[in-house]
Short mmCIF file of C-alpha atoms in Angstrom, two decimals:
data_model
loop_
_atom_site.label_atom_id
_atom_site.label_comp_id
_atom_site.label_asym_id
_atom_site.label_seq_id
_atom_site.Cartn_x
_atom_site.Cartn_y
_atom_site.Cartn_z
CA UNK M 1 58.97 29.76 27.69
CA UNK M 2 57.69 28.58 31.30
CA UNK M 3 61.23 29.88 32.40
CA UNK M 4 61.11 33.40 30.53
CA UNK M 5 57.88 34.15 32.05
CA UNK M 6 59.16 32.99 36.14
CA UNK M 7 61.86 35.13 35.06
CA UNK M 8 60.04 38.52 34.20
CA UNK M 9 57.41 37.73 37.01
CA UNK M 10 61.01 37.67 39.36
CA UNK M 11 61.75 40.83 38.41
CA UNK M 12 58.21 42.76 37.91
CA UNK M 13 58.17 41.47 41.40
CA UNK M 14 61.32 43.08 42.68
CA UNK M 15 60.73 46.07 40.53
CA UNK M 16 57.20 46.62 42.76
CA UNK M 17 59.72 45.87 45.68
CA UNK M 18 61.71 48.53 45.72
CA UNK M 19 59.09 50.94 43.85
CA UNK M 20 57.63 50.42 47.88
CA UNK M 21 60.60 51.38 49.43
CA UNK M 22 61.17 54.24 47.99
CA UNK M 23 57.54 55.35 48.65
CA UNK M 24 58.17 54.47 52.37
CA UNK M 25 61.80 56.32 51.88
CA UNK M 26 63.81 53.45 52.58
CA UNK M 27 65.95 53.74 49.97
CA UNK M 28 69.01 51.24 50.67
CA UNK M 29 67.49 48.44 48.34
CA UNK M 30 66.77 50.73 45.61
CA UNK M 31 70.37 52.28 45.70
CA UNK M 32 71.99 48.95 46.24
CA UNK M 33 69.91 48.16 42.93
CA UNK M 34 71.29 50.88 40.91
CA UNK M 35 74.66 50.18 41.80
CA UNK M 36 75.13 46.41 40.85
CA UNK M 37 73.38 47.53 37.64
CA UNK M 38 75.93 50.13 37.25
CA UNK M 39 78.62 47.47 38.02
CA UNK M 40 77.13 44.84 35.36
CA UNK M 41 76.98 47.94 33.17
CA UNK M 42 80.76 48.61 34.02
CA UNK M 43 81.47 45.47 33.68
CA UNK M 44 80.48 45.27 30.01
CA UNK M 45 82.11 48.40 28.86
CA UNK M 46 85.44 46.82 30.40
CA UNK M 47 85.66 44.42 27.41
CA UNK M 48 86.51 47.63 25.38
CA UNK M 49 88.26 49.65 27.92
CA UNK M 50 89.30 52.73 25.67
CA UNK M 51 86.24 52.91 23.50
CA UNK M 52 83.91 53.15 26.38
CA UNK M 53 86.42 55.12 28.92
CA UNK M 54 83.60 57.94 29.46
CA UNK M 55 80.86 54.95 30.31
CA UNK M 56 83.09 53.42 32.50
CA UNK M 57 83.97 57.28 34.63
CA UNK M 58 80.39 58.40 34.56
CA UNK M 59 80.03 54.89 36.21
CA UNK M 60 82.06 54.87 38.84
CA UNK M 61 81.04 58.63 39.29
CA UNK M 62 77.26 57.16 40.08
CA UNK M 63 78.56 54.56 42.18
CA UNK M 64 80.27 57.01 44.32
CA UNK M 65 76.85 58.98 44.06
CA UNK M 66 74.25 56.41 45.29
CA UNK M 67 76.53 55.08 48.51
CA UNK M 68 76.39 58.98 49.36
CA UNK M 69 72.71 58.79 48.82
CA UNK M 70 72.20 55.57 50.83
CA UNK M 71 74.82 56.19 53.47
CA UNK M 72 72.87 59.30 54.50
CA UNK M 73 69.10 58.08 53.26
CA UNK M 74 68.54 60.87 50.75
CA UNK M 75 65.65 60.70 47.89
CA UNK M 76 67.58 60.89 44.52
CA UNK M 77 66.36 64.73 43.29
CA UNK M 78 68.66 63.92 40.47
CA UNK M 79 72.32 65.92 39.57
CA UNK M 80 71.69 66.85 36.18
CA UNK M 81 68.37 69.55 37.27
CA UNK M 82 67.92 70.43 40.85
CA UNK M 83 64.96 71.59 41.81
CA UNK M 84 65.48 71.89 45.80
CA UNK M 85 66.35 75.23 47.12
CA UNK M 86 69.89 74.43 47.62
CA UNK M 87 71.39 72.37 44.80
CA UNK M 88 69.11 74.97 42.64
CA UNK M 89 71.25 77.83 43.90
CA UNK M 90 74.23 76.15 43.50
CA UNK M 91 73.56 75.04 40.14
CA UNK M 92 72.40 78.41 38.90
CA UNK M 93 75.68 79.80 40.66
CA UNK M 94 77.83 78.29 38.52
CA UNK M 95 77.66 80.36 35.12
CA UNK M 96 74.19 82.73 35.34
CA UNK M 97 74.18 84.14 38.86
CA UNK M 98 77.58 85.38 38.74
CA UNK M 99 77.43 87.20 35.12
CA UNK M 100 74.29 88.87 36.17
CA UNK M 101 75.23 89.89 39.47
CA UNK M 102 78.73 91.10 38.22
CA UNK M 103 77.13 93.39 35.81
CA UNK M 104 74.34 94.77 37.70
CA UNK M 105 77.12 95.23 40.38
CA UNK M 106 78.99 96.93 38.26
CA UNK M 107 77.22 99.49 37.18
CA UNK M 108 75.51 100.77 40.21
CA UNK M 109 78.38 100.60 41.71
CA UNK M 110 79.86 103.14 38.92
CA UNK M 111 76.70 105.53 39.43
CA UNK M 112 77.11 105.36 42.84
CA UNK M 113 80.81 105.94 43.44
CA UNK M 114 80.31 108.64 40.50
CA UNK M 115 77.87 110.16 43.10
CA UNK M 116 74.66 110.15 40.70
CA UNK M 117 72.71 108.66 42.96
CA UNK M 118 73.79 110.57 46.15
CA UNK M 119 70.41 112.07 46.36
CA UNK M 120 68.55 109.24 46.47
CA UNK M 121 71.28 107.07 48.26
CA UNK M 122 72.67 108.88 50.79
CA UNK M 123 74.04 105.54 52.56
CA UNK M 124 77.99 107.13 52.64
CA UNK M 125 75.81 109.22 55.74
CA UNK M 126 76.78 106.42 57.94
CA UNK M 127 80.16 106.57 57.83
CA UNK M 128 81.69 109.78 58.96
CA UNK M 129 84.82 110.99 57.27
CA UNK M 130 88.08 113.06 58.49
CA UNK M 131 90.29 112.92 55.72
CA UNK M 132 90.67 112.48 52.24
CA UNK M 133 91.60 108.94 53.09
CA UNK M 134 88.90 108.56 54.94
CA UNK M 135 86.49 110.00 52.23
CA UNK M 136 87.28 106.98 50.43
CA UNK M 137 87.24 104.29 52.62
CA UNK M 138 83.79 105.59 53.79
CA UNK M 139 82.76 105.95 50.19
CA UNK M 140 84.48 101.94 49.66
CA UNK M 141 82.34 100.88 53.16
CA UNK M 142 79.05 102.16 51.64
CA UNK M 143 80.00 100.44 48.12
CA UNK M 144 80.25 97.54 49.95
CA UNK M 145 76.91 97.78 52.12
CA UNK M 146 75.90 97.77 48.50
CA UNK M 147 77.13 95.19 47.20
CA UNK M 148 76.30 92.77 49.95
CA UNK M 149 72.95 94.11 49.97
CA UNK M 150 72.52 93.38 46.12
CA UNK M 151 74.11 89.72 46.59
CA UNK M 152 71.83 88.83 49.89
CA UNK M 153 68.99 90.31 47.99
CA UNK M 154 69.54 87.81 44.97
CA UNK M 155 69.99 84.55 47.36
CA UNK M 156 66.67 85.05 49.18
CA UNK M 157 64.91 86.04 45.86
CA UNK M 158 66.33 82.06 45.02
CA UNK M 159 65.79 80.78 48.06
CA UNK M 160 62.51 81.94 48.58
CA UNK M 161 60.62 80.92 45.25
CA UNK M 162 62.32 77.43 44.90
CA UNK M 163 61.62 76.54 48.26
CA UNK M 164 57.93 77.36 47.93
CA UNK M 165 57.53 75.96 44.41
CA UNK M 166 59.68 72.44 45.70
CA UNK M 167 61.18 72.07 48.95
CA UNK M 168 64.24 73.85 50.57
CA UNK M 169 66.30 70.20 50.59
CA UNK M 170 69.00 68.97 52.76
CA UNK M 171 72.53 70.56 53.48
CA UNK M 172 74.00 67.15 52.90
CA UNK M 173 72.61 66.36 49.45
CA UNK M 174 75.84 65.54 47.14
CA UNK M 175 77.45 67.93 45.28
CA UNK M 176 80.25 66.07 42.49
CA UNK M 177 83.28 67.44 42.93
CA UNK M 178 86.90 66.76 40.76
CA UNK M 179 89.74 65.71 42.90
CA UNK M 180 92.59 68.08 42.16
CA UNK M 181 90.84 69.16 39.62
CA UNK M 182 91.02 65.70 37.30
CA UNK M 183 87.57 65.22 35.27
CA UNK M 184 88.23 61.50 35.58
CA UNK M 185 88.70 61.68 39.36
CA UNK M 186 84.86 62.54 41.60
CA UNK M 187 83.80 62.48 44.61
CA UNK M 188 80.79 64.10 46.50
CA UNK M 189 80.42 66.44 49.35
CA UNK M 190 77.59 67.95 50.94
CA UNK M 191 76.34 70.74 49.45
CA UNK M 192 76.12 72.78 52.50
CA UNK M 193 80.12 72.75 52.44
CA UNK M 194 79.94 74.12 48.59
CA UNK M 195 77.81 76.72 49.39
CA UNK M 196 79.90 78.10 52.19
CA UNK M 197 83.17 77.97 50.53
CA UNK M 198 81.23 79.67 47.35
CA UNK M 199 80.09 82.55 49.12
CA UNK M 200 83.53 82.93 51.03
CA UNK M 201 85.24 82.96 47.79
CA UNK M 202 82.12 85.04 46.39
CA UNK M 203 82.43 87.79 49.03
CA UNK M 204 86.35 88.25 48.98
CA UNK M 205 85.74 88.51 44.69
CA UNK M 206 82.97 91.35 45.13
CA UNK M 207 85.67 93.20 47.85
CA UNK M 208 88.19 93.53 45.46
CA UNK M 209 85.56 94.80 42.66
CA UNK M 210 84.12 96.88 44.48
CA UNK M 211 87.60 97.97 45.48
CA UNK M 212 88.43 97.90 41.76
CA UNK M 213 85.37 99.91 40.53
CA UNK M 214 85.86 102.68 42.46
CA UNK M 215 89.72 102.96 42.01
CA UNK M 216 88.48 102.91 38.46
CA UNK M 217 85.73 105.69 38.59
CA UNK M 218 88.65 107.91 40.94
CA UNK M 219 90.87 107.34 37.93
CA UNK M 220 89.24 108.29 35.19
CA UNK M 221 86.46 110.68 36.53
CA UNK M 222 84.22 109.86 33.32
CA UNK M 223 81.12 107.47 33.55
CA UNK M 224 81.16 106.59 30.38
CA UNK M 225 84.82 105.36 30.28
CA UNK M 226 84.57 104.24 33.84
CA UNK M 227 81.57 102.14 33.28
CA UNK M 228 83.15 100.46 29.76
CA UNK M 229 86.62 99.55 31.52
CA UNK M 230 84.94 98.41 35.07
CA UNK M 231 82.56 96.07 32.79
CA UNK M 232 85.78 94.98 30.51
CA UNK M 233 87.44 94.04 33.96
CA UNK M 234 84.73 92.38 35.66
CA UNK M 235 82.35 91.04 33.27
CA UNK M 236 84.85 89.88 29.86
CA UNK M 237 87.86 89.42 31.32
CA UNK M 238 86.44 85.98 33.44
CA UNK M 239 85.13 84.53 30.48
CA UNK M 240 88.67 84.71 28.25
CA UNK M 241 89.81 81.94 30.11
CA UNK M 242 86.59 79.36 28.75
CA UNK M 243 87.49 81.11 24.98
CA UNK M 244 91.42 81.87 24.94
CA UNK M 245 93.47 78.45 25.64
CA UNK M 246 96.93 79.91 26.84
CA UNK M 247 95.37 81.95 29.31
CA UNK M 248 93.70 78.36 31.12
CA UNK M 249 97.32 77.48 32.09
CA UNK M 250 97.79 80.63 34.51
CA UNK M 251 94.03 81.67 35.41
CA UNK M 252 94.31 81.12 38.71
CA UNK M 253 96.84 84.58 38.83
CA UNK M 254 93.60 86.48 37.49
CA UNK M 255 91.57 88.02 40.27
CA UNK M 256 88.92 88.09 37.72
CA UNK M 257 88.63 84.47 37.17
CA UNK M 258 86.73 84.08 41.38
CA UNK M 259 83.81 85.41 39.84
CA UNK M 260 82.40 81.62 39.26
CA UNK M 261 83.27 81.14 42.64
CA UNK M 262 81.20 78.17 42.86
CA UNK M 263 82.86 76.58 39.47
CA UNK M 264 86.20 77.04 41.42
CA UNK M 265 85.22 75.20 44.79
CA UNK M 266 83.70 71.89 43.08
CA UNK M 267 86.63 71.88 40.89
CA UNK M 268 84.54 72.25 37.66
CA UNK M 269 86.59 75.39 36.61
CA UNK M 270 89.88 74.12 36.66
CA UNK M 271 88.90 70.00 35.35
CA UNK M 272 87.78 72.70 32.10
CA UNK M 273 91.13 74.32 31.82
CA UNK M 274 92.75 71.38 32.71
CA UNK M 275 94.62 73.31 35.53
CA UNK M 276 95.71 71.91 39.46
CA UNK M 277 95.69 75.22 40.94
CA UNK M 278 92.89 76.80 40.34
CA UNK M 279 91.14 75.95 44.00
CA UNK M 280 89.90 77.60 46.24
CA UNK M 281 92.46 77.80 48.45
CA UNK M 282 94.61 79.60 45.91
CA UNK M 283 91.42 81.92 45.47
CA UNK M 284 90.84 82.93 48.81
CA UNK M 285 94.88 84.21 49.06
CA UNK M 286 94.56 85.46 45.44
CA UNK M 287 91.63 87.70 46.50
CA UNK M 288 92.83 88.32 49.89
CA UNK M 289 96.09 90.41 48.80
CA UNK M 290 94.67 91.52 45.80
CA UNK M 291 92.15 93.50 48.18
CA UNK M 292 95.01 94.82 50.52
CA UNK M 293 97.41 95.76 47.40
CA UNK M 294 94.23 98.12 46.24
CA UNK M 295 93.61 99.53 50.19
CA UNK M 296 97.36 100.36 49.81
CA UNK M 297 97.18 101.25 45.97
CA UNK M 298 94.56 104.28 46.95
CA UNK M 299 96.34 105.27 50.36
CA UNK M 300 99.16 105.87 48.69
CA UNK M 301 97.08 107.74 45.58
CA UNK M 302 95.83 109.90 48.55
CA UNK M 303 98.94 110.57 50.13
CA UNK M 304 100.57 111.90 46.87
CA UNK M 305 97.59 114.45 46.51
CA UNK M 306 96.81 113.03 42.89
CA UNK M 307 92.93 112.52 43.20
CA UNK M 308 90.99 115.67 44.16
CA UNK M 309 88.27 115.96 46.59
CA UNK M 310 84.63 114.09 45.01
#
């Protein structure tokens, strides 16, 4: 008995131990804590390796996690709900953001291109047009102001109200990421490095809609129909991959699938579909010639004299 109770005053005095470091923010005890708990933890599931596979991953994943953590002396905020400015915006980037901003997106960009709002938004004013051609590169150039307007708009909106409610948070903080892809296979980089290859990937995806969009509106010359198919294209066609299973083996060939740009760069997206390629590498020259094949698409739909004057 004399031994139980030296034993649990041993560790309710280690436990007050490292509950002071991390109020001082010296967090290399407490991380070096978790992990040889993790290990013993590990260690256990071992006995049974193939009934406790996902214990022993989500393991090795937090290991990975808290030597990040300590190596750089970041407070644990936690993976599972971010509250800091920038693991919030990544998080919410990942499924909600880009829905929401594709459909919004789409349809002013419908009403605009379909020159409703040309009274109140006059914004094609600022780029003067000589030709046809022209006509509708100005007309793609203000689409675009739009666009990146609407997307900067949404970021500070994010930004703005999570960093006042919490804290704006580090650029480094960990961000899990699959190596090629493989759910079983994690590592962590800074979230600052997510966020710009998200909105690289992110801006090249809302070129080629907007691109898209209008070729769509020129096409068809009725809102109604132009609004349904441009929504089709940009809004259900990215999710078919998550619901249809032989479309996960080539959805990296789909334009449409960049919308969850973010999904893409940590690897999420294609661990889901079990697929290599979808990276974003393969994203960024996806988008890339998709956007010229369009520019070319419409130059050559203005050469043959097919779409009127708007």
């Amino acid at each position: 008995m004399t031994a139980e109770l030296r034993e649990s005053q041993k560790q309710e005095k280690e436990v007050r131990s490292l509950l002071r470091d991390l109020k001082d923010q010296n967090y290399t005890k407490p991380y070096q804590y978790e992990i040889k708990s993790l290990k013993n933890d590990m260690q256990e599931a071992k006995q049974d390796e193939k009934a406790n596979a996902d214990i022993i991953i989500s393991g090795k994943a937090k290991i990975i996690y808290y030597r990040y953590l300590m190596q750089h002396n970041l407070a644990d905020q936690g993976e599972d709900s971010p509250v800091q400015s920038w693991t919030f915006l990544i998080d919410f980037s990942q499924y909600i953001l880009p829905i929401i901003l594709s459909f919004t997106l789409t349809f002013i960009l419908v009403e605009n291109f379909s020159r409703r709002f040309k009274e109140r938004i006059d914004i094609e004013g600022m780029f003067p047009a000589v030709s046809r051609f022209g006509a509708n590169i100005s007309q793609l150039l203000a689409g675009l102001v739009l666009t990146f307007a609407l997307l900067a708009g949404f970021y500070l909106v994010i930004i703005l109200i999570t960093g006042v409610t919490g804290s704006f948070g580090s650029f480094d903080y960990p961000i899990r990421t699959y190596v090629n892809n493989h759910a079983s296979r994690s590592q962590y980089v800074a979230a600052g490095t997510v966020l710009a290859k998200s909105l690289i990937l992110q801006l090249l995806f809302l070129i080629s809609l907007t691109q898209g969009v209008q070729l769509i509106v020129r096409l068809l010359k009725n809102n109604f129909a132009a609004l349904f198919t441009s929504l089709l294209i940009t809004v259900a066609l990215p999710i078919l991959p998550f619901l249809i299973v032989p479309m996960a083996s080539w959805a990296q060939w789909l334009p449409t699938t960049y919308l969850f740009s973010t999904l893409t760069v940590t690897g999420n997206f294609g661990s889901q579909l079990n697929n290599a390629q979808l990276t974003f590498n393969h994203g960024v020259l996806m988008l890339s010639v998709v956007a010229l094949v369009l520019l070319v698409f419409a130059f050559v739909l203005d050469k043959m004299g097919n779409i009127g004057r708007e």
